[in-house]
Coordinates of C-alpha atoms in Angstrom, one line a residue:
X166 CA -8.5 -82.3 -29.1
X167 CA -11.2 -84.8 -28.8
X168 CA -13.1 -87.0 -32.0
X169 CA -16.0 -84.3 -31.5
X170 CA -13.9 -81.1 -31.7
X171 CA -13.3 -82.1 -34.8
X172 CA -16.3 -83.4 -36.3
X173 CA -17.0 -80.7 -38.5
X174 CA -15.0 -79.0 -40.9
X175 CA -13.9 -75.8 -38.0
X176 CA -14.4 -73.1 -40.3
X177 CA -12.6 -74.1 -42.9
X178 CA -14.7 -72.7 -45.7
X179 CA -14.5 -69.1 -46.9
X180 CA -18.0 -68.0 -47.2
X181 CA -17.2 -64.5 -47.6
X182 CA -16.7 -61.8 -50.5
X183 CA -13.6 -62.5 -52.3
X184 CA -10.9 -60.2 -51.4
X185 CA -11.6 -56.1 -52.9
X186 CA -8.7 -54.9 -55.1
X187 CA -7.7 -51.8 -55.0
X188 CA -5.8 -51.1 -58.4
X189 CA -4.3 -47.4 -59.4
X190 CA -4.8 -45.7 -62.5
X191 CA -1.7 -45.8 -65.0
X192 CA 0.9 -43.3 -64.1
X193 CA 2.1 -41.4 -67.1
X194 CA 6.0 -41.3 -67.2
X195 CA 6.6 -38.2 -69.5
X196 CA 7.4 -34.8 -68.0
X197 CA 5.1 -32.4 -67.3
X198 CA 6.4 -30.2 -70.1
X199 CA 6.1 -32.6 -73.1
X200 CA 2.4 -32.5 -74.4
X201 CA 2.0 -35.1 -77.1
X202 CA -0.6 -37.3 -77.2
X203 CA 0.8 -41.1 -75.5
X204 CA 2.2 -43.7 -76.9
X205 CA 0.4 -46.6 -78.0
X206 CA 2.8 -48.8 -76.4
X207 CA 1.7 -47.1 -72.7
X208 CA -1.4 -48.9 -71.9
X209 CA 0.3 -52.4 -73.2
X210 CA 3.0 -51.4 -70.2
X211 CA 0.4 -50.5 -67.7
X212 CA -1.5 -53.8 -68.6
X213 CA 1.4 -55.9 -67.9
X214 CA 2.3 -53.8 -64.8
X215 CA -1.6 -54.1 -63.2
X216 CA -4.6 -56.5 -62.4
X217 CA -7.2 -54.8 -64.1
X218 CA -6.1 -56.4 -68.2
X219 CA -7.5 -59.0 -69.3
X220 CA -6.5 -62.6 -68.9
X221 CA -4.2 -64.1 -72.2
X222 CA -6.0 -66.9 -74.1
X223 CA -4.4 -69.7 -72.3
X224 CA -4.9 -68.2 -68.9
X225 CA -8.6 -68.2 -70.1
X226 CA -8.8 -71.8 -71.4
X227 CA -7.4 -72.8 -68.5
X228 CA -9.9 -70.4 -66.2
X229 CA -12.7 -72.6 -68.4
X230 CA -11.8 -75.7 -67.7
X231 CA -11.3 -75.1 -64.2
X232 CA -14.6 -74.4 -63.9
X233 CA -15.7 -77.6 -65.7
X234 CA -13.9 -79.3 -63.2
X235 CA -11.6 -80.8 -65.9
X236 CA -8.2 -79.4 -64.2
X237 CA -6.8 -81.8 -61.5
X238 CA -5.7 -83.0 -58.9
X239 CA -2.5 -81.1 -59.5
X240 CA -2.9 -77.4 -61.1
X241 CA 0.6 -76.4 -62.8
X242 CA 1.6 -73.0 -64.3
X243 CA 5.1 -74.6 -64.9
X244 CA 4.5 -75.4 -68.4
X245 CA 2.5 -73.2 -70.5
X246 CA 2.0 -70.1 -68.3
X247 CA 5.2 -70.0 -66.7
X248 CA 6.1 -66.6 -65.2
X249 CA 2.6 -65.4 -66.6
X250 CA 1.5 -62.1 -65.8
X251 CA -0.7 -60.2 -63.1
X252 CA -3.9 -60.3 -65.0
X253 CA -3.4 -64.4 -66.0
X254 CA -2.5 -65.1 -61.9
X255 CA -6.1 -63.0 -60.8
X256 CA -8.0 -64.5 -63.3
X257 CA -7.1 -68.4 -62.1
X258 CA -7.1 -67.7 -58.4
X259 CA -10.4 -66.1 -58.5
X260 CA -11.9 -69.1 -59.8
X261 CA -10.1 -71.8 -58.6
X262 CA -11.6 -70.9 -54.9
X263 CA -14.4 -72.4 -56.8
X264 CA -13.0 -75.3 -57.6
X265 CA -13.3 -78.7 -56.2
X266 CA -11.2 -80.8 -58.3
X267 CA -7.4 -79.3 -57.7
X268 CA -5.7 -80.8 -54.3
X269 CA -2.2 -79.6 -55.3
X270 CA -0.7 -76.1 -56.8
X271 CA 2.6 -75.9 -58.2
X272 CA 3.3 -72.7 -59.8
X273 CA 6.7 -72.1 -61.1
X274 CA 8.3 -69.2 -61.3
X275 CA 6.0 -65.8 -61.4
X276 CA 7.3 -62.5 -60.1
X277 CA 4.0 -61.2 -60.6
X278 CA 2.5 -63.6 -57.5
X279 CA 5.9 -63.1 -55.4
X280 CA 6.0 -59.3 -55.1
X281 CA 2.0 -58.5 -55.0
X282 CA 0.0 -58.4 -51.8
X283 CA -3.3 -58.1 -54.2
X284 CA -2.2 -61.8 -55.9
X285 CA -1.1 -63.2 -52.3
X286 CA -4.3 -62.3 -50.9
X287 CA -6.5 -64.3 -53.8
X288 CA -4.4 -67.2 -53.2
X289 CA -4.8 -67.0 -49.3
X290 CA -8.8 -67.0 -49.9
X291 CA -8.4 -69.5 -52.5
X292 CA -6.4 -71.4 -49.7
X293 CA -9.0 -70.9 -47.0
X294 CA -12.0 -72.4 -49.0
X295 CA -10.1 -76.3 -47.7
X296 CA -9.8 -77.8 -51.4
X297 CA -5.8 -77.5 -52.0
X298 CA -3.4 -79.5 -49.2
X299 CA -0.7 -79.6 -50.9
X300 CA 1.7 -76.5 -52.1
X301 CA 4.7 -76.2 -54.4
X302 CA 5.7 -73.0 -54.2
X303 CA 9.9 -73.8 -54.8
X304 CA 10.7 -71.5 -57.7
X305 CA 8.9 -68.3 -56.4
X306 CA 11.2 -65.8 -55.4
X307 CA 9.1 -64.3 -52.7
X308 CA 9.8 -60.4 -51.8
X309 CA 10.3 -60.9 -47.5
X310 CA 6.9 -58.5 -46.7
X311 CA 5.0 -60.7 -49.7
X312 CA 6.4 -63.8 -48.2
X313 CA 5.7 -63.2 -44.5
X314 CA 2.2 -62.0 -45.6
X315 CA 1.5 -65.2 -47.2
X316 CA 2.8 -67.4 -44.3
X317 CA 0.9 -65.0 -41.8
X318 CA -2.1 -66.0 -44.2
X319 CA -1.3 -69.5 -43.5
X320 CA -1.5 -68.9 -39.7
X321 CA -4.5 -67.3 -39.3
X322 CA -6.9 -69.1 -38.0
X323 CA -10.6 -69.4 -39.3
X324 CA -13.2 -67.5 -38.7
X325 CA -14.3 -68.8 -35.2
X326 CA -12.3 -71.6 -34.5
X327 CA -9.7 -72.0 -32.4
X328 CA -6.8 -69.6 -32.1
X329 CA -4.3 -72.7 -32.5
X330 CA -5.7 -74.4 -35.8
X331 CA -4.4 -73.3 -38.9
X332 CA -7.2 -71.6 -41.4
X333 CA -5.7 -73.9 -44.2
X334 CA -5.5 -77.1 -44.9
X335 CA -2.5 -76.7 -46.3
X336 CA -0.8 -79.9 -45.1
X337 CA 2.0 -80.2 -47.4
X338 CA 4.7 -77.6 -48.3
X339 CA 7.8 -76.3 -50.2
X340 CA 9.5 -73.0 -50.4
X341 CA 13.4 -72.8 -51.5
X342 CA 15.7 -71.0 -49.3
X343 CA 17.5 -70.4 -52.7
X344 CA 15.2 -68.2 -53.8
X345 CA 15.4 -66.1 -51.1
X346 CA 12.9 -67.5 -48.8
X347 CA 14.3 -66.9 -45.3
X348 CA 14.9 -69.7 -42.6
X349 CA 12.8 -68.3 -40.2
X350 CA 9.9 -68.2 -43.1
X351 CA 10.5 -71.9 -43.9
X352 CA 10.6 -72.8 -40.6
X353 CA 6.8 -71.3 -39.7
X354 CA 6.2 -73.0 -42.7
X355 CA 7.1 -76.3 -41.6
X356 CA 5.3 -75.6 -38.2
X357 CA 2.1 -74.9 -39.9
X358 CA 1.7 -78.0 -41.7
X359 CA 3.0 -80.2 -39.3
X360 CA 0.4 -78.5 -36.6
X361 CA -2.2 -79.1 -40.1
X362 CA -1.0 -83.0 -40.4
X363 CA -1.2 -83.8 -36.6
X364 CA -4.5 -82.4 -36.5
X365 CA -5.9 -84.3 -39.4
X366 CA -4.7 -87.7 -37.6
X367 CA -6.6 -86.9 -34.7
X368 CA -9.7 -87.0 -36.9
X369 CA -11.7 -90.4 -37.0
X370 CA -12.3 -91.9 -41.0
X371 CA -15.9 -91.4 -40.8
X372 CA -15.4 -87.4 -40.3
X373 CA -12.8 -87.6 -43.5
X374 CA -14.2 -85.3 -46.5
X375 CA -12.9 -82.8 -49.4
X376 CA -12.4 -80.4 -46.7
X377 CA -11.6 -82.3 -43.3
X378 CA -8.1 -84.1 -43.6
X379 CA -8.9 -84.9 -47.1
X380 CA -5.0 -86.1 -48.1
X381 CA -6.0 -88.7 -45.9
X382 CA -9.2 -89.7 -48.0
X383 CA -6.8 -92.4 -49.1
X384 CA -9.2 -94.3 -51.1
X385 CA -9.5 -91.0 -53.6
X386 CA -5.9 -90.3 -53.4
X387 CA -3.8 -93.1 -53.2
X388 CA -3.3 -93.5 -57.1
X389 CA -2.6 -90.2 -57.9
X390 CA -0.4 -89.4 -54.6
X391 CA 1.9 -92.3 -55.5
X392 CA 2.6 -91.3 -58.8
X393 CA 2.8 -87.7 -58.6
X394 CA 6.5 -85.9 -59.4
X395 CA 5.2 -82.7 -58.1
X396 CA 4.1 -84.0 -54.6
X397 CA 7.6 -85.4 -54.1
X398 CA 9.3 -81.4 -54.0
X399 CA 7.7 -81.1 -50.8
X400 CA 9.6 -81.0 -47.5
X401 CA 7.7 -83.9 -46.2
X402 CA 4.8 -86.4 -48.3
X403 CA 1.7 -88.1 -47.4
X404 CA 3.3 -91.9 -48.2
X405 CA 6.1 -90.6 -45.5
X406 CA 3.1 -90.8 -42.5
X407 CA 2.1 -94.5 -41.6
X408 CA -1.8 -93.1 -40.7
X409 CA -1.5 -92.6 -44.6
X410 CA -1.2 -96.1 -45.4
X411 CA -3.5 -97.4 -42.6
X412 CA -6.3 -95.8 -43.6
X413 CA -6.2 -97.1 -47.0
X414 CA -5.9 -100.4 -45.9
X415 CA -2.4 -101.3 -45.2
X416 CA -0.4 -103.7 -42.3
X417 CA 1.4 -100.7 -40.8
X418 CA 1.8 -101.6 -37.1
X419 CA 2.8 -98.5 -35.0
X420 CA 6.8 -98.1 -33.9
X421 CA 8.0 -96.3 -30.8
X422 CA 10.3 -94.0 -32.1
X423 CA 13.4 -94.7 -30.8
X424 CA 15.0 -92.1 -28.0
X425 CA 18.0 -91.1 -30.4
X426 CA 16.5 -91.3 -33.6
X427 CA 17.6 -88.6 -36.1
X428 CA 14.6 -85.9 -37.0
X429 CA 13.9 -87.6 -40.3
X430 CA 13.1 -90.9 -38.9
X431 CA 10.3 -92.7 -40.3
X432 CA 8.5 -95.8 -39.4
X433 CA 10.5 -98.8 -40.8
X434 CA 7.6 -100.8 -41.1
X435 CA 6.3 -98.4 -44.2
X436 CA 9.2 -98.0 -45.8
X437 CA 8.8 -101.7 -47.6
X438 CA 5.4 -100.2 -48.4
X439 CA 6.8 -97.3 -49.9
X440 CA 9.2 -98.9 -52.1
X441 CA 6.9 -101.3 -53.0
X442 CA 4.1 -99.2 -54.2
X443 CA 5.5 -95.4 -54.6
X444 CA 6.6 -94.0 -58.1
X445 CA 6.2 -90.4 -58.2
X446 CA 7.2 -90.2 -62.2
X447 CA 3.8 -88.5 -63.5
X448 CA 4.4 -84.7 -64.5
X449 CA 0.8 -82.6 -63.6
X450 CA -0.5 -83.3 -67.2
X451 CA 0.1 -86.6 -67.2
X452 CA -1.2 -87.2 -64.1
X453 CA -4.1 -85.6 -65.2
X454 CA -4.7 -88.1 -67.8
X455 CA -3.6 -91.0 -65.9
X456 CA -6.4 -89.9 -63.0
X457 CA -8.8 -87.8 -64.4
X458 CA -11.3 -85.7 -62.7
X459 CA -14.5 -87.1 -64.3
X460 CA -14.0 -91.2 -63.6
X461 CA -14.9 -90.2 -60.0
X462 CA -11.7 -91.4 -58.6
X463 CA -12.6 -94.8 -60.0
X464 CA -8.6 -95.7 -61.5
X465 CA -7.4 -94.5 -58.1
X466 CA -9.4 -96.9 -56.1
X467 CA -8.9 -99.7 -58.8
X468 CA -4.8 -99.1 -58.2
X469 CA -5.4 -99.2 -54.5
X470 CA -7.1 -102.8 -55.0
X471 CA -4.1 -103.4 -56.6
X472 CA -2.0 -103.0 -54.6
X473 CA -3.4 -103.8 -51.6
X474 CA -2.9 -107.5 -53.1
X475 CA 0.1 -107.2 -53.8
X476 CA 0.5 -106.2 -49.9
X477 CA 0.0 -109.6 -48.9
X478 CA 2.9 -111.0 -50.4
X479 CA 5.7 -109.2 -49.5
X480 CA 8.1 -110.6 -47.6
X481 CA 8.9 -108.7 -44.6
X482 CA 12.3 -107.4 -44.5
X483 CA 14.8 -109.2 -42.5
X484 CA 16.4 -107.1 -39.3
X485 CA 19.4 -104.8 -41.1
X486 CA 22.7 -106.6 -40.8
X487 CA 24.3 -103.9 -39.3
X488 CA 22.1 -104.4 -35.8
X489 CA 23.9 -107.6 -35.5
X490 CA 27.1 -106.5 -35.6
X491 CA 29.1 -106.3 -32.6
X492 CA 30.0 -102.8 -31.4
X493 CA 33.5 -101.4 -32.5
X494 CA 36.2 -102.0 -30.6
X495 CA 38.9 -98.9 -29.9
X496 CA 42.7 -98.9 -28.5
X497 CA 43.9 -95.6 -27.5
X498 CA 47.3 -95.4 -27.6
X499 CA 49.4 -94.3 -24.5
X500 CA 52.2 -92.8 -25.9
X501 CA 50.5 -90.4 -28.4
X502 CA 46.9 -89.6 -28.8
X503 CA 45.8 -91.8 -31.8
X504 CA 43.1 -94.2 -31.8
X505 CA 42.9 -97.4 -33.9
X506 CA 40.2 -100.0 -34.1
X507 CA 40.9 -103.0 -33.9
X508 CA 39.1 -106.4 -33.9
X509 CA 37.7 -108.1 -30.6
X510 CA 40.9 -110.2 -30.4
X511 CA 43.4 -107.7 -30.1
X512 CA 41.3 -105.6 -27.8
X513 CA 41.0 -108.1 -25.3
X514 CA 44.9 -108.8 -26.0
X515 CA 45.7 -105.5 -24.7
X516 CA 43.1 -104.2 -23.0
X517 CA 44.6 -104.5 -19.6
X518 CA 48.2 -103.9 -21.0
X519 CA 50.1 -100.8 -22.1
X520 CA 49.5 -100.3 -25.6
X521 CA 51.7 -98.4 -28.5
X522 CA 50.6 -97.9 -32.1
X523 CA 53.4 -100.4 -32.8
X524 CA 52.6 -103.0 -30.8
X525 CA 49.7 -103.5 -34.0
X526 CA 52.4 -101.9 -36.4
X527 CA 51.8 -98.4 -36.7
X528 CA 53.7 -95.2 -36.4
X529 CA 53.3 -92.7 -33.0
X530 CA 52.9 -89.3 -34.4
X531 CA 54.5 -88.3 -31.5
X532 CA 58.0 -88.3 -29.8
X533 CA 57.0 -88.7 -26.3
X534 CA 55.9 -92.2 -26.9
X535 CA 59.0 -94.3 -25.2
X536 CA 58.7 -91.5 -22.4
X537 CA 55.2 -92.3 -21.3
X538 CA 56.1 -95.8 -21.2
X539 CA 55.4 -97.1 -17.6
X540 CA 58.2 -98.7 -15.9
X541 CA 58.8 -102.5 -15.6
X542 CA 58.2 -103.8 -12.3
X543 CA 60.9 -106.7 -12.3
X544 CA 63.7 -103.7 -13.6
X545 CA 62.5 -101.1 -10.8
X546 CA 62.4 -103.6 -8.2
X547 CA 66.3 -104.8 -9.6
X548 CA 67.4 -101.1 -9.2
X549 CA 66.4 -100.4 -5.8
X550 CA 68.2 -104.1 -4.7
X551 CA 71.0 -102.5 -7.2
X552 CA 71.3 -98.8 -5.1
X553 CA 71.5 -97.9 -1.6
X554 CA 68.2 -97.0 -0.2
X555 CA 68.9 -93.7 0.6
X556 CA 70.5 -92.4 -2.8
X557 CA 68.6 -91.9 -5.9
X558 CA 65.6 -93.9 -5.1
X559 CA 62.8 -93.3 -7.8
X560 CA 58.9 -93.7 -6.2
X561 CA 56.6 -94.8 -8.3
X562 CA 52.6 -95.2 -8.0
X563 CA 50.6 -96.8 -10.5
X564 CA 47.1 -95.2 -11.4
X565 CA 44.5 -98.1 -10.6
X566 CA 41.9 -96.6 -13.4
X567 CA 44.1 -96.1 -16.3
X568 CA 47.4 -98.4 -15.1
X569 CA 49.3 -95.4 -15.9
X570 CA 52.7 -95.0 -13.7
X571 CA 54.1 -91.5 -12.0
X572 CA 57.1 -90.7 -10.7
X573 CA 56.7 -89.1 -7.1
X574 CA 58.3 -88.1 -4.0
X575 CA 59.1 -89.3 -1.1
X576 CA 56.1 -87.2 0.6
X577 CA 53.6 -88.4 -1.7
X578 CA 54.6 -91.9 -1.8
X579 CA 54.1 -92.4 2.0
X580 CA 50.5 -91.2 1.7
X581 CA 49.2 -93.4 -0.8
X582 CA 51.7 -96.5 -0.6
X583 CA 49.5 -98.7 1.1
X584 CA 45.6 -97.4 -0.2
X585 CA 43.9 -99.1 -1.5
X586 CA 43.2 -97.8 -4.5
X587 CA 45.2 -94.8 -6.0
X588 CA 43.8 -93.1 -9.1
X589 CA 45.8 -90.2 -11.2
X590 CA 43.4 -87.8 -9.6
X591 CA 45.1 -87.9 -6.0
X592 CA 48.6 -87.3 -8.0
X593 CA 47.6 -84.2 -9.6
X594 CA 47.6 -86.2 -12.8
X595 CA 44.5 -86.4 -15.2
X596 CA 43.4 -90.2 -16.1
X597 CA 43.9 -91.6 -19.8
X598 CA 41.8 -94.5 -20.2
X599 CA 42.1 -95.2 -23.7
X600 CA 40.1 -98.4 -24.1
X601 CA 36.6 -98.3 -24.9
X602 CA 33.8 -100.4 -27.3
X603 CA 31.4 -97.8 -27.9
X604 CA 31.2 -94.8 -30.8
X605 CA 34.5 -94.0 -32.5
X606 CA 36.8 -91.4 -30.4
X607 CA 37.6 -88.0 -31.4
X608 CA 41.7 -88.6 -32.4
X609 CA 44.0 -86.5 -30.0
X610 CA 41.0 -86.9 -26.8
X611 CA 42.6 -88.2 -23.4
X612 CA 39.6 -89.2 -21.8
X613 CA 36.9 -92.8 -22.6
X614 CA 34.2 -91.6 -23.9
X615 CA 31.3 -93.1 -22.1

């Protein structure tokens, strides 16, 4: 994707009609038979149950000051609408589409979102509009078809853009396999934002806005993103991608990633930054009040400054001590199969010799130890002057790869008494050559690892 491709904001804003719901009329559960007039508990039930009620006062304070812009940058139902009902969920996902000010949802738990396609749908279009990048949605114990709706939601592209860019800019992520999200779900989860986060990197800073990469609007951000608790729940963070800290400023040289680096490796040129700098010990409502919505990002940018300062004298982290170190050294001994390592001293000691577990004082865990003992030269070649040449004479050849001996016939001993070189391979045998310097061996293996 070229600069221009993604100049503008690729149909990431939901111009159209919210989404219509359908809801059915109360279903009475008496029998057919008993006419009495209902109880005046019934429509309480059927309120709770549906999405036509009305809103509880909290859900509607909070629906008013969403649309005064004074919720932000992290909108949290953990607290005081934990687990709220149908009506309170429809009531803030209708307007927070509208809203500009919340970057982050974190809902808690609330069955009524996690098992209704009506709710799921709301927060899709609320999702669409490009305002939220960031999603919490841990303690939601998604029903599968709910779920897979929801991440199928997440795929979608938008409306006339490309078939491979995500409709969302959902960039950040959590759901819990412990509460019954699948692997398979996660995992398309994962994708998604990662596809998201590569293709906001691609985008130059000029093109940056509330709706095109905006987690990487760092100058906004940055004081709220390194103080924020609920931003660290998610599977991976914004102060986890070095483009983060570059485009607010900060030294943060690229690193080639290194051929056998594990899947969580980061740049270790941000991670000094990181420590430095990130916190994440603000709760959403005190977030809120540490960054509020109406300075116009003023204390965020005023941290960044901060900071940025305090960049210059750091003092780069020497190379880890454990780079310098020389690489293990490993006897394998040849009359059992344990390893030991041992210290560059000893394996140069017997690294050309044959070598026991008690030659360094320990114990062979097995009896064939003194039988796999190679014969001494100066004692074989005193037999044979000992004993007639033609009675009991015992062939030996020596394996020039492991310097393990065989006893052999007659037959065999012709063949291969004067090559060259004679490995266990051309006696049938199978090589043991237990010395190595690399990774630690698997104990009871015959073979070096290489």
């Amino acid at each position: 994707m070229s600069p221009d491709d993604v100049s503008q904001p690729a149909g990431l804003l939901y111009d159209g009609p919210m989404v219509p719901i359908a809801v059915a009329p109360p279903v009475s559960r008496r029998p057919p038979s008993v006419s009495s007039s209902p109880s005046p508990v019934a429509p309480r039930r059927a309120q709770r149950r549906g999405l036509d009620g009305d809103p509880s006062p909290a859900a509607s304070a909070l629906v008013d000051r969403l649309r005064r812009g004074d919720v932000g940058p992290v909108l949290s139902l953990r607290t005081t609408l934990n687990n709220c009902r149908s009506a309170d969920v429809r009531a803030i996902l209708e307007v927070l589409a509208e809203s500009k000010t919340v970057q982050m949802l974190s809902f808690g738990r609330n069955d009524a979102l996690a098992n209704s396609f009506e709710l799921v749908d709301l927060l899709i279009a609320a999702l669409r509009r490009g305002f939220v990048w960031a999603c919490d949605w841990g303690e939601l114990a998604f029903r599968a078809d709910v779920l897979d709706r929801l991440v199928e939601g997440l795929e979608r592209p938008p409306e006339g853009g490309e078939a491979d860019i995500p409709g969302t800019n959902v960039a950040f992520a959590f759901l819990d396999v412990g509460c019954g999200a699948s692997p398979e779900h996660v995992a398309r989860v994962k994708q998604i934002t990662h596809k998201r986060r590569t293709l906001d990197k691609a985008i130059p800073a000029e093109c940056i806005s509330r709706t095109q990469a905006p987690w990487l609007d760092s100058a906004r951000n940055f004081g709220w993103v390194m103080r924020s608790e609920n931003l660290t729940r998610c599977f991976w963070r914004p102060y986890q991608e070095p483009t983060f800290w570059r485009r607010a400023g900060f030294d943060c040289p690229k690193v080639p990633r290194p051929e056998d680096a594990p899947r969580r490796w980061v740049n270790p040129a941000m991670r000094p930054l990181a420590q430095a700098f990130h916190r994440g010990d603000l709760s959403a409502e005190a977030l809120a009040s540490a960054f509020p919505t109406t300075d116009d990002d003023e204390r965020s940018a005023a941290l960044l400054r901060l900071c940025l300062e305090k960049a210059q004298t750091l003092v780069p982290r020497a190379p880890s001590a454990r780079s310098k170190r020389p690489a293990p050294s490993w006897l394998g001994c040849d009359g059992c199969p344990r390893w030991h390592k041992v210290d560059p001293v000893t394996f140069s000691r017997w690294r050309q010799q044959l070598f026991l577990c008690k030659d360094i004082g320990e114990v062979c865990n097995s009896k064939a130890a003194l039988r796999s003992r190679p014969p001494d030269e100066d004692a074989v070649a005193s037999a044979e002057e000992a004993e007639p040449e033609d009675e009991g004479v015992v062939n030996w050849l020596g394996c020039d790869t492991c310097k393990q001996w065989h006893v052999v016939d007659e037959a065999t001993y012709q063949i291969w008494e004067h090559k060259q070189v004679v490995t266990c391979g051309n006696l049938g045998q199978m090589c043991r050559p237990k010395r190595q310097r690399t990774k630690a061996p698997a104990q009871g293996s015959r073979h070096m690892l290489l």
